[in-house]
mmCIF file of N, CA and C in Angstrom:
data_model
loop_
_atom_site.group_PDB
_atom_site.id
_atom_site.type_symbol
_atom_site.label_atom_id
_atom_site.label_comp_id
_atom_site.label_asym_id
_atom_site.label_seq_id
_atom_site.Cartn_x
_atom_site.Cartn_y
_atom_site.Cartn_z
ATOM 1 N N MET A 14 12.653 9.923 -9.217
ATOM 2 C CA MET A 14 10.927 8.645 -9.239
ATOM 3 C C MET A 14 9.878 9.051 -8.229
ATOM 4 N N THR A 15 9.047 9.320 -8.487
ATOM 5 C CA THR A 15 7.619 9.331 -7.582
ATOM 6 C C THR A 15 7.320 8.011 -6.906
ATOM 7 N N LEU A 16 7.188 8.057 -5.679
ATOM 8 C CA LEU A 16 6.698 6.818 -5.275
ATOM 9 C C LEU A 16 5.076 6.390 -5.396
ATOM 10 N N LEU A 17 4.224 7.572 -5.507
ATOM 11 C CA LEU A 17 2.660 7.011 -5.441
ATOM 12 C C LEU A 17 2.210 7.504 -7.159
ATOM 13 N N LYS A 18 1.214 6.789 -7.436
ATOM 14 C CA LYS A 18 0.853 7.106 -8.601
ATOM 15 C C LYS A 18 -0.336 7.484 -8.377
ATOM 16 N N TYR A 19 -1.177 8.246 -9.389
ATOM 17 C CA TYR A 19 -2.140 8.928 -8.854
ATOM 18 C C TYR A 19 -3.093 8.145 -9.970
ATOM 19 N N GLU A 20 -4.224 7.685 -9.102
ATOM 20 C CA GLU A 20 -5.328 6.921 -9.645
ATOM 21 C C GLU A 20 -4.946 5.824 -10.603
ATOM 22 N N ASN A 21 -5.963 5.050 -10.877
ATOM 23 C CA ASN A 21 -6.456 3.757 -12.412
ATOM 24 C C ASN A 21 -7.408 4.103 -12.448
ATOM 25 N N SER A 22 -7.715 2.809 -13.553
ATOM 26 C CA SER A 22 -9.454 2.518 -14.192
ATOM 27 C C SER A 22 -10.203 2.456 -13.218
ATOM 28 N N LYS A 23 -9.734 2.021 -11.601
ATOM 29 C CA LYS A 23 -10.996 1.506 -11.035
ATOM 30 C C LYS A 23 -11.053 2.404 -9.696
ATOM 31 N N LEU A 24 -9.718 3.002 -9.407
ATOM 32 C CA LEU A 24 -9.497 3.670 -8.335
ATOM 33 C C LEU A 24 -9.023 5.310 -8.640
ATOM 34 N N LYS A 25 -10.257 6.050 -8.768
ATOM 35 C CA LYS A 25 -10.440 7.489 -9.133
ATOM 36 C C LYS A 25 -9.809 8.250 -8.073
ATOM 37 N N HIS A 26 -9.320 9.469 -8.427
ATOM 38 C CA HIS A 26 -9.141 10.738 -7.625
ATOM 39 C C HIS A 26 -7.989 10.085 -6.174
ATOM 40 N N GLN A 27 -7.532 9.262 -6.337
ATOM 41 C CA GLN A 27 -6.657 9.038 -5.158
ATOM 42 C C GLN A 27 -5.069 8.862 -5.485
ATOM 43 N N PHE A 28 -4.557 8.377 -4.554
ATOM 44 C CA PHE A 28 -2.686 8.170 -5.164
ATOM 45 C C PHE A 28 -2.947 6.765 -4.496
ATOM 46 N N ILE A 29 -1.777 6.295 -4.805
ATOM 47 C CA ILE A 29 -1.973 4.616 -4.790
ATOM 48 C C ILE A 29 -0.525 4.331 -4.580
ATOM 49 N N PHE A 30 0.156 3.343 -3.537
ATOM 50 C CA PHE A 30 1.227 2.854 -3.141
ATOM 51 C C PHE A 30 1.411 1.628 -3.350
ATOM 52 N N ASN A 31 1.835 1.022 -4.261
ATOM 53 C CA ASN A 31 2.306 -0.563 -4.281
ATOM 54 C C ASN A 31 3.342 -1.027 -4.222
ATOM 55 N N LEU A 32 3.318 -2.031 -3.783
ATOM 56 C CA LEU A 32 4.697 -3.058 -3.761
ATOM 57 C C LEU A 32 4.140 -4.371 -4.272
ATOM 58 N N PRO A 33 5.262 -5.324 -4.804
ATOM 59 C CA PRO A 33 5.117 -6.427 -5.839
ATOM 60 C C PRO A 33 4.789 -7.923 -5.181
ATOM 61 N N VAL A 34 3.912 -8.298 -5.488
ATOM 62 C CA VAL A 34 3.368 -9.601 -5.233
ATOM 63 C C VAL A 34 4.669 -10.957 -4.941
ATOM 64 N N SER A 35 4.587 -10.989 -3.657
ATOM 65 C CA SER A 35 5.470 -12.414 -3.387
ATOM 66 C C SER A 35 4.762 -12.778 -2.181
ATOM 67 N N HIS A 36 5.518 -14.225 -2.101
ATOM 68 C CA HIS A 36 5.522 -15.065 -0.624
ATOM 69 C C HIS A 36 6.370 -14.163 0.250
ATOM 70 N N ALA A 37 7.301 -13.698 0.322
ATOM 71 C CA ALA A 37 7.820 -12.751 1.086
ATOM 72 C C ALA A 37 7.385 -11.912 2.000
ATOM 73 N N ILE A 38 6.813 -11.096 0.805
ATOM 74 C CA ILE A 38 6.074 -9.722 1.040
ATOM 75 C C ILE A 38 4.556 -9.949 1.661
ATOM 76 N N CYS A 39 3.927 -10.668 0.686
ATOM 77 C CA CYS A 39 2.747 -11.115 1.138
ATOM 78 C C CYS A 39 2.548 -12.297 2.562
ATOM 79 N N GLY A 40 3.455 -13.273 2.391
ATOM 80 C CA GLY A 40 3.058 -14.208 4.101
ATOM 81 C C GLY A 40 2.240 -15.019 2.709
ATOM 82 N N ARG A 41 1.946 -15.020 1.881
ATOM 83 C CA ARG A 41 0.946 -16.115 1.152
ATOM 84 C C ARG A 41 1.010 -16.118 -0.067
ATOM 85 N N GLN A 42 0.224 -17.004 -1.011
ATOM 86 C CA GLN A 42 -0.259 -16.509 -2.204
ATOM 87 C C GLN A 42 -1.370 -16.609 -2.492
ATOM 88 N N CYS A 43 -1.893 -15.963 -2.748
ATOM 89 C CA CYS A 43 -3.718 -16.165 -2.687
ATOM 90 C C CYS A 43 -4.201 -16.494 -3.948
ATOM 91 N N PRO A 44 -5.081 -17.407 -4.006
ATOM 92 C CA PRO A 44 -5.598 -18.455 -5.428
ATOM 93 C C PRO A 44 -6.476 -17.260 -5.877
ATOM 94 N N GLY A 45 -6.428 -16.617 -7.526
ATOM 95 C CA GLY A 45 -6.906 -15.646 -8.137
ATOM 96 C C GLY A 45 -6.272 -14.353 -7.783
ATOM 97 N N CYS A 46 -5.266 -14.319 -7.518
ATOM 98 C CA CYS A 46 -4.823 -12.892 -7.054
ATOM 99 C C CYS A 46 -4.717 -11.747 -8.801
ATOM 100 N N TYR A 47 -5.413 -10.647 -8.304
ATOM 101 C CA TYR A 47 -5.349 -10.303 -9.562
ATOM 102 C C TYR A 47 -4.041 -9.294 -9.696
ATOM 103 N N ALA A 48 -3.571 -8.987 -8.749
ATOM 104 C CA ALA A 48 -2.119 -8.490 -8.616
ATOM 105 C C ALA A 48 -0.913 -9.071 -9.225
ATOM 106 N N LEU A 49 -1.218 -10.516 -8.847
ATOM 107 C CA LEU A 49 -0.289 -11.681 -9.328
ATOM 108 C C LEU A 49 -0.425 -11.335 -10.757
ATOM 109 N N LYS A 50 -1.491 -11.586 -11.420
ATOM 110 C CA LYS A 50 -2.084 -11.509 -12.780
ATOM 111 C C LYS A 50 -1.097 -10.412 -13.780
ATOM 112 N N ALA A 51 -1.230 -9.212 -12.591
ATOM 113 C CA ALA A 51 -0.303 -8.074 -13.774
ATOM 114 C C ALA A 51 1.037 -8.252 -13.661
ATOM 115 N N GLN A 52 1.620 -8.718 -12.875
ATOM 116 C CA GLN A 52 2.740 -9.113 -12.692
ATOM 117 C C GLN A 52 3.165 -10.288 -13.791
ATOM 118 N N ILE A 53 2.505 -11.216 -14.402
ATOM 119 C CA ILE A 53 2.785 -12.333 -15.099
ATOM 120 C C ILE A 53 2.250 -11.438 -16.313
ATOM 121 N N ARG A 54 1.783 -10.831 -16.760
ATOM 122 C CA ARG A 54 1.266 -10.167 -18.000
ATOM 123 C C ARG A 54 1.972 -9.117 -18.442
ATOM 124 N N PHE A 55 2.685 -8.115 -17.169
ATOM 125 C CA PHE A 55 3.504 -7.244 -17.917
ATOM 126 C C PHE A 55 4.750 -7.416 -17.103
ATOM 127 N N PRO A 56 5.339 -7.941 -17.174
ATOM 128 C CA PRO A 56 6.386 -8.331 -15.919
ATOM 129 C C PRO A 56 7.483 -7.468 -16.104
ATOM 130 N N LYS A 57 7.325 -6.858 -17.982
ATOM 131 C CA LYS A 57 8.815 -5.801 -17.568
ATOM 132 C C LYS A 57 8.690 -4.445 -17.052
ATOM 133 N N THR A 58 7.254 -4.431 -17.392
ATOM 134 C CA THR A 58 6.761 -2.898 -17.104
ATOM 135 C C THR A 58 6.566 -3.108 -15.120
ATOM 136 N N VAL A 59 5.561 -4.019 -14.825
ATOM 137 C CA VAL A 59 4.793 -3.883 -13.162
ATOM 138 C C VAL A 59 5.988 -4.242 -12.695
ATOM 139 N N ILE A 60 6.587 -5.359 -12.738
ATOM 140 C CA ILE A 60 7.418 -5.941 -11.776
ATOM 141 C C ILE A 60 8.551 -4.538 -11.000
ATOM 142 N N PRO A 61 9.294 -4.078 -12.098
ATOM 143 C CA PRO A 61 10.171 -3.108 -11.737
ATOM 144 C C PRO A 61 9.786 -2.103 -10.906
ATOM 145 N N TYR A 62 8.555 -1.752 -11.430
ATOM 146 C CA TYR A 62 7.815 -0.536 -11.128
ATOM 147 C C TYR A 62 7.613 -0.903 -9.451
ATOM 148 N N ARG A 63 7.259 -2.446 -9.375
ATOM 149 C CA ARG A 63 6.573 -2.571 -7.558
ATOM 150 C C ARG A 63 8.272 -2.623 -6.898
ATOM 151 N N GLU A 64 9.067 -3.206 -7.536
ATOM 152 C CA GLU A 64 10.594 -3.498 -6.750
ATOM 153 C C GLU A 64 11.180 -2.395 -6.163
ATOM 154 N N ALA A 65 10.721 -1.426 -7.212
ATOM 155 C CA ALA A 65 11.678 0.067 -7.078
ATOM 156 C C ALA A 65 10.855 0.540 -5.517
ATOM 157 N N ARG A 66 9.766 0.323 -5.326
ATOM 158 C CA ARG A 66 8.943 1.106 -4.250
ATOM 159 C C ARG A 66 8.956 0.097 -3.115
ATOM 160 N N TYR A 67 9.208 -1.263 -3.182
ATOM 161 C CA TYR A 67 9.633 -2.106 -2.268
ATOM 162 C C TYR A 67 11.202 -1.646 -1.943
ATOM 163 N N LYS A 68 12.231 -1.267 -2.830
ATOM 164 C CA LYS A 68 13.341 -0.950 -2.155
ATOM 165 C C LYS A 68 12.995 -0.199 -1.314
ATOM 166 N N ALA A 69 12.418 1.341 -2.188
ATOM 167 C CA ALA A 69 12.453 2.639 -1.403
ATOM 168 C C ALA A 69 11.752 2.085 0.149
ATOM 169 N N SER A 70 10.794 1.468 0.303
ATOM 170 C CA SER A 70 10.174 1.404 1.469
ATOM 171 C C SER A 70 10.882 1.078 2.760
ATOM 172 N N LEU A 71 12.093 0.169 2.325
ATOM 173 C CA LEU A 71 12.954 -0.261 3.139
ATOM 174 C C LEU A 71 14.210 0.856 3.872
ATOM 175 N N ARG A 72 14.159 1.941 2.527
ATOM 176 C CA ARG A 72 15.197 3.113 3.035
ATOM 177 C C ARG A 72 14.626 3.879 4.357
ATOM 178 N N ASP A 73 15.874 4.462 5.235
ATOM 179 C CA ASP A 73 15.637 5.081 6.209
ATOM 180 C C ASP A 73 14.686 6.465 5.418
ATOM 181 N N ASP A 74 14.788 6.685 4.735
ATOM 182 C CA ASP A 74 14.032 8.401 4.209
ATOM 183 C C ASP A 74 13.029 8.255 3.450
ATOM 184 N N PHE A 75 11.975 6.927 3.638
ATOM 185 C CA PHE A 75 10.756 6.675 3.141
ATOM 186 C C PHE A 75 9.531 7.378 3.771
ATOM 187 N N VAL A 76 9.645 7.881 4.949
ATOM 188 C CA VAL A 76 9.243 8.665 5.213
ATOM 189 C C VAL A 76 8.989 9.489 5.029
ATOM 190 N N ALA A 77 9.986 10.588 5.087
ATOM 191 C CA ALA A 77 10.333 11.892 4.420
ATOM 192 C C ALA A 77 10.096 12.200 2.912
ATOM 193 N N THR A 78 10.431 11.153 2.587
ATOM 194 C CA THR A 78 10.039 11.076 1.085
ATOM 195 C C THR A 78 8.681 10.974 0.541
ATOM 196 N N VAL A 79 7.799 9.927 1.375
ATOM 197 C CA VAL A 79 6.366 10.084 1.300
ATOM 198 C C VAL A 79 5.720 11.534 1.514
ATOM 199 N N VAL A 80 6.142 11.555 2.741
ATOM 200 C CA VAL A 80 5.540 12.970 3.284
ATOM 201 C C VAL A 80 5.921 14.103 2.170
ATOM 202 N N ASN A 81 6.852 14.411 1.696
ATOM 203 C CA ASN A 81 7.233 15.401 0.992
ATOM 204 C C ASN A 81 6.460 15.256 -0.215
ATOM 205 N N GLU A 82 6.361 14.209 -0.843
ATOM 206 C CA GLU A 82 5.739 14.144 -2.270
ATOM 207 C C GLU A 82 3.960 14.400 -1.986
ATOM 208 N N LEU A 83 3.991 13.858 -0.840
ATOM 209 C CA LEU A 83 2.278 13.987 -0.829
ATOM 210 C C LEU A 83 2.289 16.039 -0.169
ATOM 211 N N SER A 84 2.613 16.240 0.408
ATOM 212 C CA SER A 84 2.447 17.698 0.950
ATOM 213 C C SER A 84 2.941 18.495 -0.002
ATOM 214 N N SER A 85 3.227 18.013 -1.001
ATOM 215 C CA SER A 85 3.928 19.204 -2.403
ATOM 216 C C SER A 85 2.982 18.848 -3.407
ATOM 217 N N THR A 86 1.877 17.997 -3.480
ATOM 218 C CA THR A 86 0.804 17.873 -4.705
ATOM 219 C C THR A 86 0.398 18.816 -5.090
ATOM 220 N N ARG A 87 -0.049 19.051 -6.202
ATOM 221 C CA ARG A 87 -1.199 20.226 -6.357
ATOM 222 C C ARG A 87 -2.760 19.481 -6.707
ATOM 223 N N ARG A 88 -2.549 18.231 -6.893
ATOM 224 C CA ARG A 88 -4.024 17.672 -6.550
ATOM 225 C C ARG A 88 -4.828 17.832 -5.266
ATOM 226 N N SER A 89 -6.117 17.943 -5.791
ATOM 227 C CA SER A 89 -6.956 18.144 -4.793
ATOM 228 C C SER A 89 -7.321 17.084 -3.845
ATOM 229 N N THR A 90 -7.032 16.005 -4.472
ATOM 230 C CA THR A 90 -7.318 14.590 -3.502
ATOM 231 C C THR A 90 -6.184 14.373 -2.446
ATOM 232 N N ARG A 91 -7.272 14.044 -1.344
ATOM 233 C CA ARG A 91 -6.587 13.865 -0.055
ATOM 234 C C ARG A 91 -6.649 12.623 0.441
ATOM 235 N N THR A 92 -6.437 11.145 -0.631
ATOM 236 C CA THR A 92 -6.649 9.981 -0.313
ATOM 237 C C THR A 92 -5.849 9.171 -0.690
ATOM 238 N N VAL A 93 -5.131 8.396 0.007
ATOM 239 C CA VAL A 93 -4.652 7.365 -0.308
ATOM 240 C C VAL A 93 -4.760 5.876 -0.202
ATOM 241 N N ARG A 94 -4.134 5.108 -1.372
ATOM 242 C CA ARG A 94 -4.783 3.578 -1.244
ATOM 243 C C ARG A 94 -3.457 3.352 -0.894
ATOM 244 N N ILE A 95 -3.271 2.474 0.006
ATOM 245 C CA ILE A 95 -1.642 1.652 0.191
ATOM 246 C C ILE A 95 -2.108 0.043 0.053
ATOM 247 N N HIS A 96 -1.445 -0.034 -0.776
ATOM 248 C CA HIS A 96 -1.337 -2.020 -1.629
ATOM 249 C C HIS A 96 -2.797 -1.782 -2.407
ATOM 250 N N GLU A 97 -2.848 -1.350 -3.274
ATOM 251 C CA GLU A 97 -3.333 -2.193 -4.305
ATOM 252 C C GLU A 97 -3.254 -3.232 -4.780
ATOM 253 N N SER A 98 -1.684 -3.511 -4.765
ATOM 254 C CA SER A 98 -0.788 -4.493 -4.752
ATOM 255 C C SER A 98 0.276 -4.614 -3.531
ATOM 256 N N GLY A 99 0.052 -5.773 -3.141
ATOM 257 C CA GLY A 99 1.345 -6.169 -2.251
ATOM 258 C C GLY A 99 0.868 -6.260 -0.723
ATOM 259 N N GLU A 100 1.600 -6.130 0.577
ATOM 260 C CA GLU A 100 0.826 -5.935 1.694
ATOM 261 C C GLU A 100 1.997 -5.507 2.776
ATOM 262 N N PHE A 101 1.419 -5.273 3.896
ATOM 263 C CA PHE A 101 2.598 -4.814 4.914
ATOM 264 C C PHE A 101 3.212 -6.361 5.365
ATOM 265 N N TYR A 102 4.098 -5.937 5.526
ATOM 266 C CA TYR A 102 5.629 -6.941 5.686
ATOM 267 C C TYR A 102 6.273 -7.180 6.757
ATOM 268 N N SER A 103 6.219 -5.895 7.721
ATOM 269 C CA SER A 103 6.910 -6.377 8.722
ATOM 270 C C SER A 103 6.580 -4.849 10.117
ATOM 271 N N GLN A 104 6.744 -4.999 10.931
ATOM 272 C CA GLN A 104 5.831 -3.933 12.085
ATOM 273 C C GLN A 104 6.588 -2.568 11.940
ATOM 274 N N GLU A 105 7.646 -2.786 11.330
ATOM 275 C CA GLU A 105 8.902 -1.360 11.139
ATOM 276 C C GLU A 105 8.088 -0.827 9.920
ATOM 277 N N TYR A 106 7.628 -1.370 9.092
ATOM 278 C CA TYR A 106 6.990 -0.505 7.494
ATOM 279 C C TYR A 106 5.777 -0.197 8.202
ATOM 280 N N ILE A 107 4.697 -1.176 8.796
ATOM 281 C CA ILE A 107 3.459 -0.110 9.394
ATOM 282 C C ILE A 107 4.079 1.102 10.242
ATOM 283 N N ALA A 108 5.269 0.868 10.836
ATOM 284 C CA ALA A 108 5.159 1.928 11.682
ATOM 285 C C ALA A 108 5.586 3.083 10.980
ATOM 286 N N LYS A 109 6.477 2.871 9.600
ATOM 287 C CA LYS A 109 6.469 4.034 8.853
ATOM 288 C C LYS A 109 5.404 4.796 8.246
ATOM 289 N N TRP A 110 4.105 3.829 7.817
ATOM 290 C CA TRP A 110 2.918 4.492 7.292
ATOM 291 C C TRP A 110 2.466 5.272 8.783
ATOM 292 N N GLN A 111 2.170 4.634 9.997
ATOM 293 C CA GLN A 111 2.150 5.417 10.918
ATOM 294 C C GLN A 111 2.523 6.987 10.897
ATOM 295 N N ALA A 112 3.784 7.063 10.989
ATOM 296 C CA ALA A 112 4.534 8.638 10.831
ATOM 297 C C ALA A 112 4.093 8.683 9.635
ATOM 298 N N ILE A 113 3.990 8.435 8.797
ATOM 299 C CA ILE A 113 3.343 9.328 7.695
ATOM 300 C C ILE A 113 2.089 9.843 7.426
ATOM 301 N N ALA A 114 1.029 9.198 8.037
ATOM 302 C CA ALA A 114 -0.038 9.267 8.575
ATOM 303 C C ALA A 114 -0.192 10.470 9.515
ATOM 304 N N GLU A 115 0.627 10.273 10.756
ATOM 305 C CA GLU A 115 0.484 11.324 11.671
ATOM 306 C C GLU A 115 1.230 12.731 11.041
ATOM 307 N N ALA A 116 2.198 12.710 10.264
ATOM 308 C CA ALA A 116 2.617 13.795 9.479
ATOM 309 C C ALA A 116 1.554 14.666 8.476
ATOM 310 N N LEU A 117 0.813 13.906 7.938
ATOM 311 C CA LEU A 117 -0.627 14.677 7.060
ATOM 312 C C LEU A 117 -1.777 14.034 7.865
ATOM 313 N N PRO A 118 -2.004 15.121 8.338
ATOM 314 C CA PRO A 118 -3.563 14.462 9.232
ATOM 315 C C PRO A 118 -4.537 14.755 8.100
ATOM 316 N N SER A 119 -4.299 15.856 7.380
ATOM 317 C CA SER A 119 -5.559 16.194 6.086
ATOM 318 C C SER A 119 -5.667 15.027 4.979
ATOM 319 N N PHE A 120 -4.717 14.373 5.126
ATOM 320 C CA PHE A 120 -4.759 13.152 4.411
ATOM 321 C C PHE A 120 -5.920 12.026 4.739
ATOM 322 N N THR A 121 -6.288 11.108 4.028
ATOM 323 C CA THR A 121 -6.936 9.924 4.293
ATOM 324 C C THR A 121 -6.288 8.750 3.895
ATOM 325 N N PHE A 122 -5.807 7.939 4.947
ATOM 326 C CA PHE A 122 -5.387 6.354 4.324
ATOM 327 C C PHE A 122 -5.795 5.443 4.291
ATOM 328 N N TYR A 123 -5.752 4.540 3.440
ATOM 329 C CA TYR A 123 -6.476 3.659 3.820
ATOM 330 C C TYR A 123 -5.859 2.043 3.329
ATOM 331 N N ALA A 124 -6.174 0.767 3.684
ATOM 332 C CA ALA A 124 -5.324 -0.503 3.256
ATOM 333 C C ALA A 124 -6.004 -1.614 3.412
ATOM 334 N N PHE A 125 -5.964 -2.733 2.847
ATOM 335 C CA PHE A 125 -6.880 -3.693 2.810
ATOM 336 C C PHE A 125 -5.662 -4.758 3.336
ATOM 337 N N THR A 126 -5.752 -5.488 4.094
ATOM 338 C CA THR A 126 -4.829 -6.700 4.594
ATOM 339 C C THR A 126 -5.279 -8.077 5.283
ATOM 340 N N LYS A 127 -4.232 -8.827 4.546
ATOM 341 C CA LYS A 127 -4.630 -10.420 5.118
ATOM 342 C C LYS A 127 -3.684 -11.028 6.594
ATOM 343 N N ARG A 128 -3.174 -9.467 6.868
ATOM 344 C CA ARG A 128 -2.343 -10.350 7.714
ATOM 345 C C ARG A 128 -2.698 -9.324 9.579
ATOM 346 N N ILE A 129 -3.662 -9.076 9.598
ATOM 347 C CA ILE A 129 -3.862 -8.658 10.424
ATOM 348 C C ILE A 129 -3.739 -9.447 12.099
ATOM 349 N N LYS A 130 -3.298 -10.570 11.755
ATOM 350 C CA LYS A 130 -2.603 -11.233 12.893
ATOM 351 C C LYS A 130 -1.199 -11.387 13.094
ATOM 352 N N ASP A 131 -0.842 -11.386 12.033
ATOM 353 C CA ASP A 131 0.242 -11.220 11.851
ATOM 354 C C ASP A 131 1.327 -9.808 12.414
ATOM 355 N N PHE A 132 0.947 -8.742 12.723
ATOM 356 C CA PHE A 132 1.246 -7.737 13.046
ATOM 357 C C PHE A 132 0.174 -6.929 13.932
ATOM 358 N N ASP A 133 1.001 -6.359 14.448
ATOM 359 C CA ASP A 133 -0.132 -5.356 15.496
ATOM 360 C C ASP A 133 -0.200 -4.262 14.753
ATOM 361 N N PHE A 134 -1.641 -4.150 14.466
ATOM 362 C CA PHE A 134 -2.327 -2.498 13.507
ATOM 363 C C PHE A 134 -2.713 -1.989 14.707
ATOM 364 N N SER A 135 -2.526 -1.841 15.767
ATOM 365 C CA SER A 135 -3.152 -0.796 16.686
ATOM 366 C C SER A 135 -3.149 0.485 16.592
ATOM 367 N N SER A 136 -1.666 0.845 16.377
ATOM 368 C CA SER A 136 -1.506 1.629 16.111
ATOM 369 C C SER A 136 -2.106 2.838 14.815
ATOM 370 N N LEU A 137 -1.929 1.922 14.022
ATOM 371 C CA LEU A 137 -2.739 2.326 12.778
ATOM 372 C C LEU A 137 -4.179 2.951 12.725
ATOM 373 N N LYS A 138 -4.834 1.628 13.499
ATOM 374 C CA LYS A 138 -6.457 2.068 13.466
ATOM 375 C C LYS A 138 -6.391 3.035 14.939
ATOM 376 N N ALA A 139 -5.870 3.389 15.564
ATOM 377 C CA ALA A 139 -5.918 4.326 16.436
ATOM 378 C C ALA A 139 -5.372 5.796 15.481
ATOM 379 N N LEU A 140 -5.422 5.840 14.517
ATOM 380 C CA LEU A 140 -5.642 7.309 14.077
ATOM 381 C C LEU A 140 -6.753 7.604 13.525
ATOM 382 N N PRO A 141 -6.949 8.666 13.687
ATOM 383 C CA PRO A 141 -8.490 9.401 12.594
ATOM 384 C C PRO A 141 -8.298 9.327 11.390
ATOM 385 N N ASN A 142 -7.163 9.507 10.766
ATOM 386 C CA ASN A 142 -7.233 9.602 9.233
ATOM 387 C C ASN A 142 -6.577 8.213 8.700
ATOM 388 N N PHE A 143 -6.939 6.846 9.504
ATOM 389 C CA PHE A 143 -5.873 5.549 8.952
ATOM 390 C C PHE A 143 -6.929 4.697 9.212
ATOM 391 N N VAL A 144 -7.627 4.114 8.036
ATOM 392 C CA VAL A 144 -8.438 2.797 8.287
ATOM 393 C C VAL A 144 -7.892 1.334 7.655
ATOM 394 N N VAL A 145 -7.855 0.685 8.784
ATOM 395 C CA VAL A 145 -7.243 -0.792 8.409
ATOM 396 C C VAL A 145 -8.475 -1.762 7.992
ATOM 397 N N ILE A 146 -8.647 -2.194 6.667
ATOM 398 C CA ILE A 146 -9.607 -3.475 6.647
ATOM 399 C C ILE A 146 -9.124 -4.602 6.195
ATOM 400 N N ASP A 147 -9.462 -5.428 7.216
ATOM 401 C CA ASP A 147 -9.305 -7.230 7.561
ATOM 402 C C ASP A 147 -9.953 -7.663 6.102
ATOM 403 N N SER A 148 -8.811 -8.578 5.123
ATOM 404 C CA SER A 148 -9.338 -8.973 4.124
ATOM 405 C C SER A 148 -9.730 -10.090 4.066
ATOM 406 N N LEU A 149 -9.932 -10.733 5.385
ATOM 407 C CA LEU A 149 -10.225 -12.148 5.766
ATOM 408 C C LEU A 149 -10.971 -12.318 6.666
ATOM 409 N N HIS A 150 -12.316 -13.086 6.343
ATOM 410 C CA HIS A 150 -13.521 -13.311 7.145
ATOM 411 C C HIS A 150 -13.421 -14.884 7.669
ATOM 412 N N PHE A 151 -13.521 -15.220 8.446
ATOM 413 C CA PHE A 151 -14.007 -16.517 8.818
ATOM 414 C C PHE A 151 -12.692 -17.238 8.090
ATOM 415 N N GLY A 152 -11.756 -16.827 8.459
ATOM 416 C CA GLY A 152 -10.758 -17.345 7.143
ATOM 417 C C GLY A 152 -10.578 -17.829 6.161
ATOM 418 N N ARG A 153 -11.284 -16.861 5.489
ATOM 419 C CA ARG A 153 -11.228 -16.874 4.009
ATOM 420 C C ARG A 153 -11.040 -15.696 3.753
ATOM 421 N N ILE A 154 -10.740 -15.302 2.068
ATOM 422 C CA ILE A 154 -10.539 -14.029 1.580
ATOM 423 C C ILE A 154 -11.604 -13.385 1.502
ATOM 424 N N ASN A 155 -11.701 -11.887 2.010
ATOM 425 C CA ASN A 155 -12.931 -11.246 1.426
ATOM 426 C C ASN A 155 -12.853 -10.331 0.608
ATOM 427 N N TYR A 156 -13.451 -11.459 -0.628
ATOM 428 C CA TYR A 156 -13.372 -10.659 -2.008
ATOM 429 C C TYR A 156 -14.062 -11.566 -3.049
#
């Protein structure tokens, strides 16, 4: 099982890592959540796919698995979108993405998050190849 998918109709030439949409992971349920709409529309395919990635992210070998998958790719792209769906759910999970980004300095990682105040993102923000974008501005969703 590969953990990252390669592009979709909107996100071209990049790898994407997704998690399921749920209050337990996201810390909220946003009105009009497009990722939730996909889970409702295609529950037999989308939910198992995202759940499998969530379970993989809990494993001790998650960092090594993602690093191996990206470092062995034959694709020329070096961009990774974290959470087209889903969200950062713990400080330990953030540390795993930090370790991945540190191991792959030739890749650029980026993620939108609505949990900027829930966790410490300073370690990710300090990396030259990681962009963290706050999805909440003035207490409202920034999209």
